[in-house]
Phi, psi and omega in degrees: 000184173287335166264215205270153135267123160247135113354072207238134185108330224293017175257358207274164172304289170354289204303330175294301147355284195282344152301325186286303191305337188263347188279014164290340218212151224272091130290128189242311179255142180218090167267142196248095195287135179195111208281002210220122166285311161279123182271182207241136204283300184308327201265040164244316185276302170330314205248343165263019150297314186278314173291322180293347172286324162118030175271157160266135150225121165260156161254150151252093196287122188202128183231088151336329192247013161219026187228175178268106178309319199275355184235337138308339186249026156256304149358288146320305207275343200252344180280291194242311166190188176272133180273000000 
């Protein structure tokens, strides 16, 4: 669809999983919340696997469990696309 996926984990092994799993199916946005700034050589082959697929994937370092949610996911929705 047109809108966004989010993630939380999403540089993490789960999240990368479920990233792969979704560019099976017509996804245009996929954001990936991630408290870690340096990715990992797998979160690098993963997301230009997902661009050649023709996904927009941003990452966004955010740790959910100590910041204002509501102000990311306005972020995402006023930035990159509606979740």
């Amino acid at each position: 669809g047109n809108g966004s996926i989010v993630i939380t984990g999403g540089t993490g092994g789960l999240g990368l999983s479920i990233a792969e799993a979704l560019s099976n199916y017509a996804i245009q946005h996929l954001v990936l919340l991630s408290r870690s700034k340096n990715q990992s050589e797998r979160t690098l082959k993963v997301i230009e696997l997902l661009k050649q697929k023709g996904v927009a994937v941003y990452i966004v370092q955010a740790d959910v469990s100590s910041m204002d949610v509501c102000t990311v996911l306005d972020m995402i929705h006023n930035e990159i696309a509606p979740i």
